[in-house]
Coordinates of C-alpha atoms and ligand atoms in Angstrom, one line a residue:
M30 CA -50.8 -7.3 -4.7
P31 CA -53.0 -6.5 -1.1
L32 CA -52.5 -2.5 0.2
R33 CA -49.7 -1.6 2.2
L34 CA -51.0 -0.1 5.4
G35 CA -48.4 3.2 6.7
T36 CA -49.8 5.0 10.1
Q37 CA -48.1 8.1 11.3
V38 CA -49.3 9.7 15.1
I39 CA -49.8 13.3 14.6
T40 CA -50.2 15.6 17.9
L41 CA -52.3 18.6 16.5
K42 CA -52.5 21.7 18.8
T43 CA -55.6 23.9 19.4
R44 CA -55.6 27.7 19.5
H45 CA -57.4 27.3 23.2
P46 CA -57.7 24.7 25.4
F47 CA -61.0 22.6 23.9
V48 CA -63.1 22.1 27.3
I49 CA -66.6 20.9 26.8
A50 CA -68.8 19.5 29.9
R51 CA -66.6 16.0 30.3
G52 CA -63.3 18.3 30.7
G53 CA -60.9 19.1 27.6
S54 CA -56.9 19.4 26.2
S55 CA -55.3 21.4 24.1
D56 CA -53.1 18.4 22.3
Y57 CA -54.9 15.9 20.4
R58 CA -52.8 12.7 19.2
V59 CA -54.5 11.4 15.5
V60 CA -53.6 8.9 13.1
W61 CA -52.6 9.1 9.7
V62 CA -53.7 6.6 7.8
R63 CA -52.1 5.7 4.3
L64 CA -53.1 2.9 2.1
A65 CA -50.7 2.4 -1.2
D66 CA -51.9 0.1 -4.0
A67 CA -49.1 -1.6 -6.3
D68 CA -49.1 1.2 -8.7
G69 CA -48.2 3.5 -5.8
V70 CA -51.0 5.0 -5.5
E71 CA -51.6 6.3 -2.0
G72 CA -55.3 6.6 -0.1
W73 CA -55.8 8.8 2.9
G74 CA -57.4 8.7 6.1
E75 CA -57.5 10.1 9.8
A76 CA -58.5 8.3 12.9
D77 CA -59.4 11.3 15.5
P78 CA -59.8 9.3 18.5
S79 CA -62.7 9.8 21.2
A80 CA -62.0 9.0 25.0
Y81 CA -65.0 9.1 25.2
Y82 CA -65.9 6.5 22.8
G83 CA -62.9 4.4 24.8
E84 CA -60.1 4.9 22.1
T85 CA -56.8 6.9 22.1
A86 CA -53.9 7.3 19.3
D87 CA -52.4 3.6 20.9
T88 CA -55.7 1.6 20.5
V89 CA -56.3 3.1 17.0
L90 CA -52.6 1.7 16.6
A91 CA -53.0 -1.7 17.8
A92 CA -56.5 -1.8 15.6
L93 CA -55.1 -1.0 12.6
G94 CA -52.6 -3.7 13.7
K95 CA -55.4 -6.2 14.1
L96 CA -57.2 -5.2 10.5
E97 CA -54.1 -4.8 8.3
P98 CA -54.3 -8.5 7.6
H99 CA -57.8 -8.4 6.5
L100 CA -57.5 -5.4 4.0
P101 CA -59.2 -6.3 0.8
A102 CA -57.6 -7.0 -2.5
D103 CA -59.2 -4.8 -4.3
P104 CA -60.2 -1.5 -2.8
F105 CA -63.4 -1.0 -4.5
D106 CA -64.8 -4.5 -2.8
L107 CA -65.9 -1.2 0.4
E108 CA -69.0 -2.8 1.1
Q109 CA -67.3 -6.1 2.6
A110 CA -64.3 -4.6 4.0
E111 CA -65.8 -2.2 6.1
A112 CA -68.2 -4.8 7.0
R113 CA -65.0 -7.4 8.1
F114 CA -63.8 -4.5 10.0
A115 CA -66.2 -3.7 12.4
Q116 CA -66.8 -7.3 12.9
L117 CA -63.2 -7.6 13.8
A118 CA -62.8 -4.0 15.3
P119 CA -66.0 -3.4 16.7
N120 CA -65.2 -0.6 19.4
S121 CA -62.6 0.9 17.0
A122 CA -64.8 3.2 15.1
A123 CA -62.2 5.7 14.7
A124 CA -59.7 3.6 13.8
R125 CA -62.1 1.9 11.1
A126 CA -63.3 5.2 9.8
A127 CA -59.8 5.8 8.8
L128 CA -59.2 2.7 7.0
S129 CA -62.6 3.8 5.0
A130 CA -61.5 7.1 4.0
A131 CA -58.4 6.2 3.0
L132 CA -60.3 3.4 0.7
H133 CA -62.9 5.8 -0.5
D134 CA -59.8 8.2 -1.3
L135 CA -58.1 5.4 -3.4
V136 CA -61.3 4.6 -5.2
G137 CA -61.9 8.2 -6.6
K138 CA -58.2 8.9 -7.2
R139 CA -58.2 5.7 -9.5
L140 CA -61.4 6.7 -10.8
G141 CA -60.4 10.4 -11.2
Q142 CA -63.3 11.9 -9.6
P143 CA -64.2 13.7 -6.4
L144 CA -66.2 11.4 -3.7
W145 CA -68.9 14.0 -3.7
R146 CA -69.2 13.2 -7.2
L147 CA -69.1 9.6 -7.1
W148 CA -72.0 10.2 -4.2
G149 CA -74.1 12.1 -7.1
L150 CA -73.8 15.3 -4.8
D151 CA -74.0 19.1 -5.4
P152 CA -71.1 20.8 -3.4
A153 CA -73.0 23.9 -3.3
R154 CA -75.8 22.6 -1.2
A155 CA -73.8 22.0 1.9
P156 CA -74.9 23.4 4.7
R157 CA -72.7 26.4 6.1
S158 CA -70.7 25.1 9.4
S159 CA -70.6 26.6 12.8
F160 CA -67.9 27.3 14.7
T161 CA -67.3 26.3 18.3
I162 CA -66.9 28.6 21.5
A163 CA -65.2 26.1 23.9
L164 CA -65.6 26.2 28.1
D165 CA -64.2 28.9 29.7
T166 CA -64.5 32.3 31.9
P167 CA -67.8 34.1 30.0
E168 CA -65.5 36.9 29.6
R169 CA -62.7 34.4 27.5
M170 CA -65.7 32.9 25.7
R171 CA -66.7 36.7 24.6
E172 CA -63.2 37.0 23.5
K173 CA -63.0 33.7 21.5
V174 CA -67.0 34.9 20.0
I175 CA -64.8 38.0 19.0
E176 CA -62.0 36.0 17.3
A177 CA -64.4 34.0 15.4
S178 CA -65.9 36.5 13.3
S179 CA -65.4 35.2 10.2
Y180 CA -67.9 32.5 11.3
P181 CA -71.7 33.4 10.7
I182 CA -73.0 30.3 13.2
L183 CA -71.5 29.8 16.7
K184 CA -72.2 26.6 18.7
I185 CA -71.4 27.3 22.1
K186 CA -70.5 24.8 24.7
L187 CA -72.4 24.7 27.9
G188 CA -73.1 22.0 30.9
T189 CA -72.1 23.9 33.7
D190 CA -73.9 25.6 36.5
R191 CA -72.8 28.6 35.2
D192 CA -74.7 28.4 32.1
E193 CA -76.6 31.9 31.7
E194 CA -73.9 34.0 32.6
I195 CA -72.0 32.6 29.5
L196 CA -75.6 32.9 27.3
K197 CA -75.5 36.1 28.7
A198 CA -71.9 37.1 27.9
I199 CA -72.2 35.7 24.2
R200 CA -75.1 37.7 23.5
D201 CA -74.3 40.8 24.2
A202 CA -71.3 39.9 21.8
T203 CA -72.9 38.8 19.1
D204 CA -76.4 38.7 17.3
K205 CA -75.3 35.7 15.4
P206 CA -77.3 32.3 15.1
I207 CA -76.3 30.1 18.0
R208 CA -76.7 26.7 18.8
V209 CA -76.0 24.8 22.2
D210 CA -74.2 21.5 23.0
A211 CA -74.5 20.4 26.3
N212 CA -72.7 17.8 25.8
A213 CA -75.2 15.1 28.4
G214 CA -74.1 17.8 31.3
W215 CA -77.6 18.4 32.3
T216 CA -80.0 16.8 35.1
R217 CA -83.8 16.5 33.8
E218 CA -84.4 19.4 35.9
R219 CA -81.7 21.9 35.1
A220 CA -83.0 20.9 31.3
F221 CA -86.0 21.9 32.0
R222 CA -85.0 25.0 33.3
M223 CA -82.5 26.0 30.8
L224 CA -85.1 25.4 27.7
P225 CA -86.9 28.8 28.1
V226 CA -83.7 30.2 28.8
L227 CA -82.2 29.2 25.4
R228 CA -85.3 30.4 23.9
D229 CA -85.1 33.8 25.3
F230 CA -81.4 34.1 24.4
G231 CA -82.7 33.1 20.3
V232 CA -80.7 29.5 20.6
E233 CA -81.6 27.5 17.5
F234 CA -81.4 24.1 18.6
V235 CA -80.2 22.2 21.1
E236 CA -77.9 19.2 21.2
Q237 CA -77.9 16.0 23.8
P238 CA -79.2 18.2 26.6
L239 CA -79.0 14.8 29.0
P240 CA -77.3 11.4 29.3
P241 CA -77.3 9.6 26.2
R242 CA -79.7 6.9 27.9
D243 CA -82.2 9.4 28.9
L244 CA -84.2 9.1 26.0
E245 CA -87.4 9.4 28.1
G246 CA -85.9 12.5 29.1
I247 CA -85.3 13.7 26.1
A248 CA -88.2 12.8 24.8
A249 CA -89.6 14.9 27.6
L250 CA -88.0 18.1 26.8
R251 CA -88.5 17.7 22.8
R252 CA -92.3 17.7 23.6
Q253 CA -92.1 21.0 25.2
G254 CA -91.9 22.1 21.9
V255 CA -89.5 25.2 23.0
L256 CA -86.8 24.3 20.4
P257 CA -85.6 21.3 18.2
V258 CA -83.8 18.9 20.2
I259 CA -80.6 17.1 18.1
V260 CA -78.4 13.6 19.8
D261 CA -74.9 13.2 18.9
E262 CA -73.6 10.8 22.2
S263 CA -77.3 9.2 22.1
C264 CA -77.2 8.0 18.7
V265 CA -73.7 6.4 17.4
V266 CA -74.7 4.4 14.4
A267 CA -77.5 3.6 12.1
T268 CA -79.6 1.0 14.1
D269 CA -79.5 3.4 17.0
V270 CA -82.0 5.6 14.7
P271 CA -85.5 4.1 14.9
R272 CA -84.8 4.0 18.6
V273 CA -83.7 7.6 19.2
A274 CA -86.3 9.0 16.5
G275 CA -89.3 9.3 18.8
A276 CA -87.3 11.2 21.2
A277 CA -85.3 14.0 19.4
D278 CA -86.2 16.2 16.3
G279 CA -82.9 15.0 14.9
I280 CA -78.8 13.4 15.1
N281 CA -75.3 14.4 14.4
I282 CA -73.6 11.9 13.1
K283 CA -69.5 11.7 13.5
L284 CA -67.0 9.5 11.6
A285 CA -65.5 8.6 14.7
K286 CA -68.4 7.3 16.2
C287 CA -70.0 5.6 13.4
G288 CA -66.5 4.1 12.2
S289 CA -67.4 4.4 8.1
L290 CA -68.7 6.9 5.1
R291 CA -70.8 4.1 4.6
E292 CA -72.3 4.1 7.7
A293 CA -72.7 7.4 8.1
L294 CA -74.5 7.6 4.3
R295 CA -76.7 4.6 6.0
M296 CA -77.4 6.9 9.2
V297 CA -78.7 9.7 6.8
A298 CA -81.0 7.3 5.0
A299 CA -82.6 6.0 8.5
A300 CA -82.9 9.5 10.0
R301 CA -84.7 10.9 6.6
A302 CA -87.1 7.9 6.6
Q303 CA -88.1 9.1 10.2
G304 CA -88.1 12.5 9.3
M305 CA -85.3 13.4 11.5
L306 CA -83.0 16.5 10.9
V307 CA -79.0 15.5 10.5
M308 CA -76.3 17.1 11.0
V309 CA -72.5 15.8 10.9
G310 CA -70.1 16.6 13.6
C311 CA -65.9 16.4 14.2
M312 CA -63.7 15.9 16.8
I313 CA -60.7 17.9 17.1
E314 CA -59.2 17.3 13.7
S315 CA -57.0 18.1 10.8
S316 CA -58.4 19.2 7.4
L317 CA -57.9 15.3 6.4
G318 CA -60.6 14.0 8.5
I319 CA -62.9 17.1 8.4
T320 CA -62.8 16.5 4.6
A321 CA -63.6 12.9 4.7
A322 CA -67.0 14.5 6.7
A323 CA -67.4 17.6 4.4
H324 CA -67.7 15.3 1.5
F325 CA -71.3 14.5 2.3
T326 CA -72.4 17.4 4.0
P327 CA -74.6 18.3 0.6
L328 CA -77.0 15.7 2.1
L329 CA -77.7 17.5 5.4
D330 CA -79.2 20.3 7.6
A331 CA -76.1 21.4 9.5
A332 CA -72.8 21.2 9.9
D333 CA -70.5 21.7 12.9
L334 CA -67.0 20.9 11.1
D335 CA -64.7 23.3 12.8
G336 CA -62.1 20.5 14.2
A337 CA -59.5 21.8 11.8
A338 CA -60.2 25.7 12.2
L339 CA -59.7 25.2 16.0
T340 CA -56.0 23.7 15.7
V341 CA -52.8 25.6 15.0
N342 CA -50.6 22.9 13.3
D343 CA -53.1 21.5 10.7
P344 CA -50.4 19.5 8.4
F345 CA -53.3 19.5 5.4
R346 CA -55.2 21.1 2.8
G347 CA -58.9 20.3 1.8
A348 CA -61.9 20.9 2.4
T349 CA -62.3 24.8 3.8
I350 CA -64.7 26.3 6.0
E351 CA -63.9 29.9 5.1
G352 CA -66.8 32.2 6.7
G353 CA -68.6 29.3 7.6
Q354 CA -69.4 28.3 3.8
I355 CA -68.0 24.4 3.2
C356 CA -66.0 24.6 -0.2
L357 CA -65.4 20.9 -1.1
P358 CA -62.2 20.0 -2.9
T359 CA -62.6 19.2 -6.8
E360 CA -59.3 16.8 -7.1
P361 CA -59.7 12.9 -7.6
G362 CA -60.8 11.4 -4.1
L363 CA -60.6 13.2 -0.6
G364 CA -58.9 16.0 -2.2
V365 CA -56.4 16.6 0.3
R366 CA -52.8 17.3 0.3
R367 CA -49.8 17.9 2.4
R368 CA -49.7 21.5 3.7
Ligands
MG13 MG1 -72.2 17.4 20.4

């Protein structure tokens, strides 16, 4: 009997409007995906569409409708199922990532083992997650730093014309490690000016300083040797890794970009083969989406999995990041339940 697909749109609300260099919002529509087998065992996944990559909850639902007739008869047929989805819906990474997570959840439940265990990983090796301070006035960003007191590492969104002022306000409020994400918001000239400023404020690394295609500019920034440069928007899938390898020190993997758990693992392998750092990021997601990514964090150097922590109406309970420490569930599959 084929797997049965169920979908439900959930509107996540963030505590504060989540604003980055490209804009932002307080409401995020995500899609809860359920795959039920003949025994009534359900695998769950979440699609967290990003307008930047051309997806919305509506395009996700359309893509899922298109992929439904191509669900595998056997959920263990993961490799071929994902390859088929990628061929049929190449521009629907968030939708495909939800199906991938649901299939992996189902497989783990059928085997009675959590996903990290099927992958042979040690959950104690998960790096601590940063907590993101989105763009706002310097005063409000300072208040958010105080609200984030339980998180040991902060990620600051920049890419504005008042970045120095923002960094100063945040440094006045905390001496925690900080990382910076410009979300492609700087010009080359501005990025070169910002590098020593970031160093002086003790920033650990900078993410996506320049537009995704400007790998020459990114490479030139990296050659300054001031601080590590990580690419996010420049590196979507595993085949992008060799292209960015000479330009950046590391990559940021997101399931909503790469489209599947297996592709995420391929990205880790491809980046390691180039001697690169690897981190994982997220969209605004519930704990269901976050947990799928959290399962491979023991393979990584850094994590930014605060998507659910930024929301006020998370319907799920799964991996937690109490005090920055990523704690993986021990239940089979993804190990996610309804709250
Ligand atoms: Mg980023």
